[in-house]
PDB file of C-alpha atoms in Angstrom:
ATOM      1  CA  UNK A   1     -16.695   6.165  31.623  1.00 42.00           C
ATOM      2  CA  UNK A   2     -17.877   7.305  28.204  1.00 39.00           C
ATOM      3  CA  UNK A   3     -16.398   6.232  24.776  1.00 36.00           C
ATOM      4  CA  UNK A   4     -15.393   8.738  22.247  1.00 41.00           C
ATOM      5  CA  UNK A   5     -14.860   7.430  18.723  1.00 36.00           C
ATOM      6  CA  UNK A   6     -12.981  10.478  17.736  1.00 41.00           C
ATOM      7  CA  UNK A   7     -10.437   9.924  20.488  1.00 41.00           C
ATOM      8  CA  UNK A   8      -6.921   9.598  18.978  1.00 42.00           C
ATOM      9  CA  UNK A   9      -5.869   5.982  18.578  1.00 43.00           C
ATOM     10  CA  UNK A  10      -9.137   4.495  19.002  1.00 38.00           C
ATOM     11  CA  UNK A  11     -10.438   2.518  16.140  1.00 43.00           C
ATOM     12  CA  UNK A  12     -14.365   2.140  16.150  1.00 40.00           C
ATOM     13  CA  UNK A  13     -15.776  -1.288  16.808  1.00 39.00           C
ATOM     14  CA  UNK A  14     -18.953  -3.145  16.412  1.00 40.00           C
ATOM     15  CA  UNK A  15     -20.633  -4.785  19.380  1.00 39.00           C
ATOM     16  CA  UNK A  16     -21.869  -8.461  18.566  1.00 41.00           C
ATOM     17  CA  UNK A  17     -25.274  -7.798  20.473  1.00 42.00           C
ATOM     18  CA  UNK A  18     -26.653  -4.383  19.411  1.00 43.00           C
ATOM     19  CA  UNK A  19     -24.128  -2.949  16.696  1.00 44.00           C
ATOM     20  CA  UNK A  20     -23.253  -0.444  18.790  1.00 45.00           C
ATOM     21  CA  UNK A  21     -19.743   1.132  19.071  1.00 44.00           C
ATOM     22  CA  UNK A  22     -17.931   0.640  22.148  1.00 47.00           C
ATOM     23  CA  UNK A  23     -14.751  -0.658  24.072  1.00 47.00           C
ATOM     24  CA  UNK A  24     -14.505  -4.442  24.379  1.00 47.00           C
ATOM     25  CA  UNK A  25     -16.410  -5.140  21.309  1.00 49.00           C
ATOM     26  CA  UNK A  26     -15.781  -7.108  17.963  1.00 50.00           C
ATOM     27  CA  UNK A  27     -13.731  -5.568  15.285  1.00 52.00           C
ATOM     28  CA  UNK A  28     -15.937  -3.564  12.827  1.00 53.00           C
ATOM     29  CA  UNK A  29     -17.133  -5.887   9.886  1.00 54.00           C
ATOM     30  CA  UNK A  30     -15.335  -3.848   7.220  1.00 70.00           C
ATOM     31  CA  UNK A  31     -11.797  -4.028   8.937  1.00 85.00           C
ATOM     32  CA  UNK A  32     -10.209  -6.691   6.966  1.00 89.00           C
ATOM     33  CA  UNK A  33      -7.929  -8.705   9.130  1.00 93.00           C
ATOM     34  CA  UNK A  34      -4.227  -7.976   8.931  1.00 92.00           C
ATOM     35  CA  UNK A  35      -3.359 -11.780   7.943  1.00 92.00           C
ATOM     36  CA  UNK A  36      -5.779 -11.543   5.088  1.00 94.00           C
ATOM     37  CA  UNK A  37      -4.399  -8.129   3.931  1.00 95.00           C
ATOM     38  CA  UNK A  38      -0.823  -9.755   3.823  1.00 95.00           C
ATOM     39  CA  UNK A  39      -2.027 -12.702   1.760  1.00 95.00           C
ATOM     40  CA  UNK A  40      -3.901 -10.229  -0.493  1.00 96.00           C
ATOM     41  CA  UNK A  41      -0.531  -8.149  -1.132  1.00 95.00           C
ATOM     42  CA  UNK A  42       1.550 -11.327  -1.515  1.00 94.00           C
ATOM     43  CA  UNK A  43      -0.733 -12.662  -4.175  1.00 95.00           C
ATOM     44  CA  UNK A  44      -0.367  -9.328  -5.770  1.00 96.00           C
ATOM     45  CA  UNK A  45       3.173  -9.225  -5.873  1.00 94.00           C
ATOM     46  CA  UNK A  46       3.045 -12.806  -7.061  1.00 90.00           C
ATOM     47  CA  UNK A  47       0.782 -12.037 -10.066  1.00 93.00           C
ATOM     48  CA  UNK A  48       2.969  -9.071 -10.796  1.00 93.00           C
ATOM     49  CA  UNK A  49       6.207 -11.157 -11.068  1.00 90.00           C
ATOM     50  CA  UNK A  50       4.290 -13.710 -13.079  1.00 87.00           C
ATOM     51  CA  UNK A  51       2.976 -11.045 -15.767  1.00 90.00           C
ATOM     52  CA  UNK A  52       6.331  -9.350 -15.990  1.00 91.00           C
ATOM     53  CA  UNK A  53       8.573 -12.576 -16.087  1.00 88.00           C
ATOM     54  CA  UNK A  54      11.269 -12.581 -18.633  1.00 86.00           C
ATOM     55  CA  UNK A  55      10.543 -14.503 -21.830  1.00 83.00           C
ATOM     56  CA  UNK A  56      13.525 -16.601 -21.428  1.00 77.00           C
ATOM     57  CA  UNK A  57      12.867 -17.451 -17.999  1.00 82.00           C
ATOM     58  CA  UNK A  58       9.202 -17.932 -18.584  1.00 79.00           C
ATOM     59  CA  UNK A  59      10.163 -20.576 -21.109  1.00 71.00           C
ATOM     60  CA  UNK A  60      13.210 -22.352 -19.625  1.00 72.00           C
ATOM     61  CA  UNK A  61      11.638 -22.555 -16.058  1.00 68.00           C
ATOM     62  CA  UNK A  62       8.294 -24.146 -16.895  1.00 69.00           C
ATOM     63  CA  UNK A  63       6.897 -22.319 -13.759  1.00 69.00           C
ATOM     64  CA  UNK A  64       9.878 -23.414 -11.596  1.00 81.00           C
ATOM     65  CA  UNK A  65      11.641 -20.169 -11.196  1.00 86.00           C
ATOM     66  CA  UNK A  66      10.954 -20.231  -7.478  1.00 88.00           C
ATOM     67  CA  UNK A  67      13.140 -23.488  -7.272  1.00 93.00           C
ATOM     68  CA  UNK A  68      15.941 -21.847  -9.389  1.00 93.00           C
ATOM     69  CA  UNK A  69      15.822 -18.659  -6.891  1.00 92.00           C
ATOM     70  CA  UNK A  70      15.786 -21.062  -4.014  1.00 94.00           C
ATOM     71  CA  UNK A  71      18.844 -22.732  -5.080  1.00 95.00           C
ATOM     72  CA  UNK A  72      20.538 -19.509  -6.001  1.00 95.00           C
ATOM     73  CA  UNK A  73      19.749 -18.306  -2.288  1.00 95.00           C
ATOM     74  CA  UNK A  74      21.497 -21.412  -0.936  1.00 95.00           C
ATOM     75  CA  UNK A  75      24.490 -21.565  -3.375  1.00 92.00           C
ATOM     76  CA  UNK A  76      26.820 -22.183  -0.346  1.00 88.00           C
ATOM     77  CA  UNK A  77      24.844 -25.067   1.301  1.00 93.00           C
ATOM     78  CA  UNK A  78      24.403 -28.687  -0.038  1.00 94.00           C
ATOM     79  CA  UNK A  79      21.019 -28.756  -1.415  1.00 96.00           C
ATOM     80  CA  UNK A  80      19.365 -32.301  -2.046  1.00 96.00           C
ATOM     81  CA  UNK A  81      15.840 -33.353  -3.357  1.00 95.00           C
ATOM     82  CA  UNK A  82      14.435 -33.806   0.146  1.00 95.00           C
ATOM     83  CA  UNK A  83      15.173 -29.998   0.877  1.00 96.00           C
ATOM     84  CA  UNK A  84      13.173 -29.151  -2.296  1.00 95.00           C
ATOM     85  CA  UNK A  85      10.438 -31.222  -1.079  1.00 95.00           C
ATOM     86  CA  UNK A  86       9.991 -29.795   2.293  1.00 94.00           C
ATOM     87  CA  UNK A  87      10.721 -26.171   1.183  1.00 94.00           C
ATOM     88  CA  UNK A  88       7.872 -26.374  -1.388  1.00 92.00           C
ATOM     89  CA  UNK A  89       5.757 -29.105   0.142  1.00 92.00           C
ATOM     90  CA  UNK A  90       5.656 -31.297  -2.823  1.00 93.00           C
ATOM     91  CA  UNK A  91       5.839 -35.249  -2.727  1.00 94.00           C
ATOM     92  CA  UNK A  92       9.117 -37.285  -3.670  1.00 94.00           C
ATOM     93  CA  UNK A  93       7.726 -38.280  -7.089  1.00 95.00           C
ATOM     94  CA  UNK A  94       6.571 -34.513  -7.929  1.00 94.00           C
ATOM     95  CA  UNK A  95      10.111 -33.342  -6.907  1.00 95.00           C
ATOM     96  CA  UNK A  96      12.048 -36.038  -8.854  1.00 94.00           C
ATOM     97  CA  UNK A  97       9.958 -35.340 -11.857  1.00 94.00           C
ATOM     98  CA  UNK A  98      10.428 -31.688 -11.620  1.00 94.00           C
ATOM     99  CA  UNK A  99      14.015 -31.770 -11.099  1.00 95.00           C
ATOM    100  CA  UNK A 100      14.587 -34.336 -14.007  1.00 94.00           C
ATOM    101  CA  UNK A 101      12.825 -31.753 -16.250  1.00 93.00           C
ATOM    102  CA  UNK A 102      15.146 -29.026 -15.104  1.00 93.00           C
ATOM    103  CA  UNK A 103      18.189 -31.191 -15.566  1.00 95.00           C
ATOM    104  CA  UNK A 104      17.178 -32.230 -19.257  1.00 93.00           C
ATOM    105  CA  UNK A 105      16.737 -28.463 -19.772  1.00 91.00           C
ATOM    106  CA  UNK A 106      20.236 -27.897 -18.623  1.00 92.00           C
ATOM    107  CA  UNK A 107      19.237 -25.677 -15.528  1.00 93.00           C
ATOM    108  CA  UNK A 108      20.471 -27.918 -12.823  1.00 95.00           C
ATOM    109  CA  UNK A 109      23.019 -30.608 -12.634  1.00 96.00           C
ATOM    110  CA  UNK A 110      23.078 -33.366  -9.667  1.00 95.00           C
ATOM    111  CA  UNK A 111      26.523 -34.384  -8.128  1.00 93.00           C
ATOM    112  CA  UNK A 112      27.184 -37.146  -5.865  1.00 91.00           C
ATOM    113  CA  UNK A 113      28.888 -36.293  -2.386  1.00 89.00           C
ATOM    114  CA  UNK A 114      31.983 -37.760  -1.343  1.00 87.00           C
ATOM    115  CA  UNK A 115      30.474 -39.149   2.129  1.00 86.00           C
ATOM    116  CA  UNK A 116      27.808 -40.936   0.334  1.00 85.00           C
ATOM    117  CA  UNK A 117      27.275 -41.643  -3.390  1.00 77.00           C
ATOM    118  CA  UNK A 118      23.744 -42.192  -3.069  1.00 82.00           C
ATOM    119  CA  UNK A 119      23.081 -38.464  -2.038  1.00 90.00           C
ATOM    120  CA  UNK A 120      23.282 -35.915  -4.876  1.00 93.00           C
ATOM    121  CA  UNK A 121      23.487 -32.250  -4.367  1.00 95.00           C
ATOM    122  CA  UNK A 122      21.694 -29.999  -6.816  1.00 96.00           C
ATOM    123  CA  UNK A 123      23.716 -26.973  -8.343  1.00 96.00           C
ATOM    124  CA  UNK A 124      22.664 -24.491 -10.974  1.00 96.00           C
ATOM    125  CA  UNK A 125      24.196 -24.432 -14.298  1.00 95.00           C
ATOM    126  CA  UNK A 126      25.525 -21.074 -16.151  1.00 94.00           C
ATOM    127  CA  UNK A 127      22.472 -21.186 -18.402  1.00 92.00           C
ATOM    128  CA  UNK A 128      20.388 -21.063 -14.960  1.00 93.00           C
ATOM    129  CA  UNK A 129      22.792 -18.227 -13.830  1.00 94.00           C
ATOM    130  CA  UNK A 130      21.644 -16.085 -16.580  1.00 92.00           C
ATOM    131  CA  UNK A 131      17.964 -16.530 -15.825  1.00 92.00           C
ATOM    132  CA  UNK A 132      18.595 -15.694 -12.246  1.00 93.00           C
ATOM    133  CA  UNK A 133      19.991 -12.306 -13.334  1.00 93.00           C
ATOM    134  CA  UNK A 134      17.123 -11.619 -15.561  1.00 92.00           C
ATOM    135  CA  UNK A 135      14.698 -12.546 -12.430  1.00 91.00           C
ATOM    136  CA  UNK A 136      16.800 -10.292 -10.125  1.00 93.00           C
ATOM    137  CA  UNK A 137      16.179  -7.283 -12.359  1.00 93.00           C
ATOM    138  CA  UNK A 138      12.534  -7.992 -12.590  1.00 92.00           C
ATOM    139  CA  UNK A 139      12.550  -8.386  -8.923  1.00 92.00           C
ATOM    140  CA  UNK A 140      13.988  -4.963  -8.337  1.00 95.00           C
ATOM    141  CA  UNK A 141      11.240  -3.514 -10.635  1.00 94.00           C
ATOM    142  CA  UNK A 142       8.749  -5.093  -8.390  1.00 94.00           C
ATOM    143  CA  UNK A 143      10.298  -3.745  -5.284  1.00 95.00           C
ATOM    144  CA  UNK A 144      10.444  -0.110  -6.955  1.00 95.00           C
ATOM    145  CA  UNK A 145       6.603  -0.336  -7.802  1.00 95.00           C
ATOM    146  CA  UNK A 146       5.836  -1.646  -4.436  1.00 96.00           C
ATOM    147  CA  UNK A 147       7.555   0.891  -2.452  1.00 96.00           C
ATOM    148  CA  UNK A 148       6.786   4.060  -4.341  1.00 96.00           C
ATOM    149  CA  UNK A 149       6.151   7.019  -2.193  1.00 97.00           C
ATOM    150  CA  UNK A 150       7.699   5.393   0.839  1.00 97.00           C
ATOM    151  CA  UNK A 151      10.791   7.116   2.652  1.00 97.00           C
ATOM    152  CA  UNK A 152      13.837   5.403   3.718  1.00 97.00           C
ATOM    153  CA  UNK A 153      12.823   5.727   7.461  1.00 98.00           C
ATOM    154  CA  UNK A 154       9.268   4.329   6.558  1.00 98.00           C
ATOM    155  CA  UNK A 155      10.679   1.331   5.000  1.00 97.00           C
ATOM    156  CA  UNK A 156      13.147   0.774   7.730  1.00 97.00           C
ATOM    157  CA  UNK A 157      10.102   0.889  10.224  1.00 98.00           C
ATOM    158  CA  UNK A 158       8.015  -1.335   7.923  1.00 97.00           C
ATOM    159  CA  UNK A 159      10.594  -3.911   7.774  1.00 97.00           C
ATOM    160  CA  UNK A 160      11.038  -3.955  11.642  1.00 97.00           C
ATOM    161  CA  UNK A 161       7.004  -4.261  11.872  1.00 97.00           C
ATOM    162  CA  UNK A 162       7.253  -7.443   9.608  1.00 96.00           C
ATOM    163  CA  UNK A 163       9.937  -8.976  11.623  1.00 96.00           C
ATOM    164  CA  UNK A 164       8.023  -8.487  14.659  1.00 97.00           C
ATOM    165  CA  UNK A 165       5.058 -10.196  12.775  1.00 96.00           C
ATOM    166  CA  UNK A 166       7.187 -13.152  11.858  1.00 95.00           C
ATOM    167  CA  UNK A 167       8.585 -13.461  15.043  1.00 96.00           C
ATOM    168  CA  UNK A 168       5.145 -13.507  16.735  1.00 96.00           C
ATOM    169  CA  UNK A 169       3.994 -16.148  13.949  1.00 95.00           C
ATOM    170  CA  UNK A 170       6.978 -18.278  14.718  1.00 95.00           C
ATOM    171  CA  UNK A 171       5.955 -18.448  18.433  1.00 95.00           C
ATOM    172  CA  UNK A 172       2.422 -19.220  17.211  1.00 95.00           C
ATOM    173  CA  UNK A 173       3.598 -22.106  14.991  1.00 94.00           C
ATOM    174  CA  UNK A 174       5.579 -23.613  17.840  1.00 93.00           C
ATOM    175  CA  UNK A 175       2.674 -23.405  20.140  1.00 94.00           C
ATOM    176  CA  UNK A 176       0.351 -25.138  17.384  1.00 93.00           C
ATOM    177  CA  UNK A 177       2.833 -27.750  16.504  1.00 91.00           C
ATOM    178  CA  UNK A 178       3.413 -28.781  20.215  1.00 90.00           C
ATOM    179  CA  UNK A 179      -0.448 -29.153  20.418  1.00 88.00           C
ATOM    180  CA  UNK A 180      -0.868 -31.197  17.606  1.00 85.00           C
ATOM    181  CA  UNK A 181       2.129 -33.341  18.590  1.00 78.00           C
ATOM    182  CA  UNK A 182       0.750 -33.847  22.169  1.00 75.00           C
ATOM    183  CA  UNK A 183      -3.087 -34.115  21.228  1.00 69.00           C
ATOM    184  CA  UNK A 184      -4.609 -37.572  22.043  1.00 55.00           C
ATOM    185  CA  UNK A 185      -5.953 -39.404  18.965  1.00 58.00           C
ATOM    186  CA  UNK A 186      -9.290 -40.163  20.859  1.00 52.00           C
ATOM    187  CA  UNK A 187      -9.843 -36.345  21.270  1.00 50.00           C
ATOM    188  CA  UNK A 188      -9.864 -36.077  17.310  1.00 46.00           C
ATOM    189  CA  UNK A 189     -12.401 -38.575  16.331  1.00 45.00           C
ATOM    190  CA  UNK A 190     -15.110 -36.141  16.006  1.00 45.00           C
ATOM    191  CA  UNK A 191     -13.313 -33.325  14.337  1.00 44.00           C
ATOM    192  CA  UNK A 192     -11.612 -33.611  10.799  1.00 41.00           C
ATOM    193  CA  UNK A 193      -7.958 -34.048  11.003  1.00 43.00           C
ATOM    194  CA  UNK A 194      -5.910 -31.180   9.383  1.00 41.00           C
ATOM    195  CA  UNK A 195      -5.185 -31.877   5.730  1.00 43.00           C
ATOM    196  CA  UNK A 196      -2.106 -33.420   4.620  1.00 43.00           C
ATOM    197  CA  UNK A 197      -1.270 -30.259   2.595  1.00 42.00           C
ATOM    198  CA  UNK A 198      -1.752 -27.864   5.561  1.00 43.00           C
ATOM    199  CA  UNK A 199       0.260 -30.107   7.821  1.00 46.00           C
ATOM    200  CA  UNK A 200       2.978 -30.177   5.261  1.00 47.00           C
ATOM    201  CA  UNK A 201       2.757 -26.527   4.973  1.00 44.00           C
ATOM    202  CA  UNK A 202       3.402 -25.498   8.425  1.00 44.00           C
ATOM    203  CA  UNK A 203       6.261 -28.100   8.395  1.00 43.00           C
ATOM    204  CA  UNK A 204       7.821 -26.339   5.451  1.00 44.00           C
ATOM    205  CA  UNK A 205       7.396 -22.960   7.132  1.00 40.00           C
ATOM    206  CA  UNK A 206       9.113 -24.203  10.170  1.00 41.00           C
ATOM    207  CA  UNK A 207      11.757 -26.033   8.466  1.00 43.00           C
ATOM    208  CA  UNK A 208      12.485 -22.965   6.215  1.00 44.00           C
ATOM    209  CA  UNK A 209      12.415 -20.371   8.835  1.00 44.00           C
ATOM    210  CA  UNK A 210      14.438 -22.256  11.184  1.00 44.00           C
ATOM    211  CA  UNK A 211      17.442 -23.062   9.008  1.00 46.00           C
ATOM    212  CA  UNK A 212      16.656 -26.969   9.435  1.00 42.00           C
ATOM    213  CA  UNK A 213      18.159 -27.353   5.849  1.00 43.00           C
ATOM    214  CA  UNK A 214      21.576 -27.513   7.914  1.00 45.00           C
ATOM    215  CA  UNK A 215      20.115 -30.100  10.203  1.00 43.00           C
ATOM    216  CA  UNK A 216      18.742 -32.319   7.070  1.00 46.00           C
ATOM    217  CA  UNK A 217      22.539 -32.109   6.118  1.00 45.00           C
ATOM    218  CA  UNK A 218      23.848 -33.526   9.448  1.00 47.00           C
ATOM    219  CA  UNK A 219      21.404 -36.408   9.350  1.00 45.00           C
ATOM    220  CA  UNK A 220      22.676 -37.596   6.050  1.00 46.00           C
ATOM    221  CA  UNK A 221      26.471 -37.378   7.197  1.00 48.00           C
TER     222      UNK A 221
END
């Protein structure tokens, strides 16, 4: 069977052995992996949000606008320091230092919960609410810039694709986590162990996407 690179739906590829195009070959070297493309786009969005961040938010949050927005998204939940540690993959001491600064700036308050006075839920203040409003406006501007030229149907289809990508990675994360948990220590003696940061990042993704914040609350009851 011949291989027609002009055939509809066929993407030319480069064979590893002789640089010929054909079925079953490796992807062309100039084809950027989808995961890398998504990372590049995410970085571009973050740069835009950083460059266009309202002055009030820039001065007040000290680079912690993401924590404020996380707290805003979970206003109906009990959020504690350990949730911040897990979501943002930071140590207990770092989280404590960041939250203390935010408290001194009047952005958050920490309230004891009735069932255990040692636990303190984190809530936003009115000052933080005003910053949230500014950040939401800025976010809408970024969204508008990002989706210029897309029709509503195209955006709906794109969201569907992204949801499927998320689902695929959730499955892959589960498999990878199970593999790490069941691996015998002796099998890893000649291979470098994943760094603590990478492990914490994976745990953070699983924790956040699977709504285990709720589970964390149950452990503290």
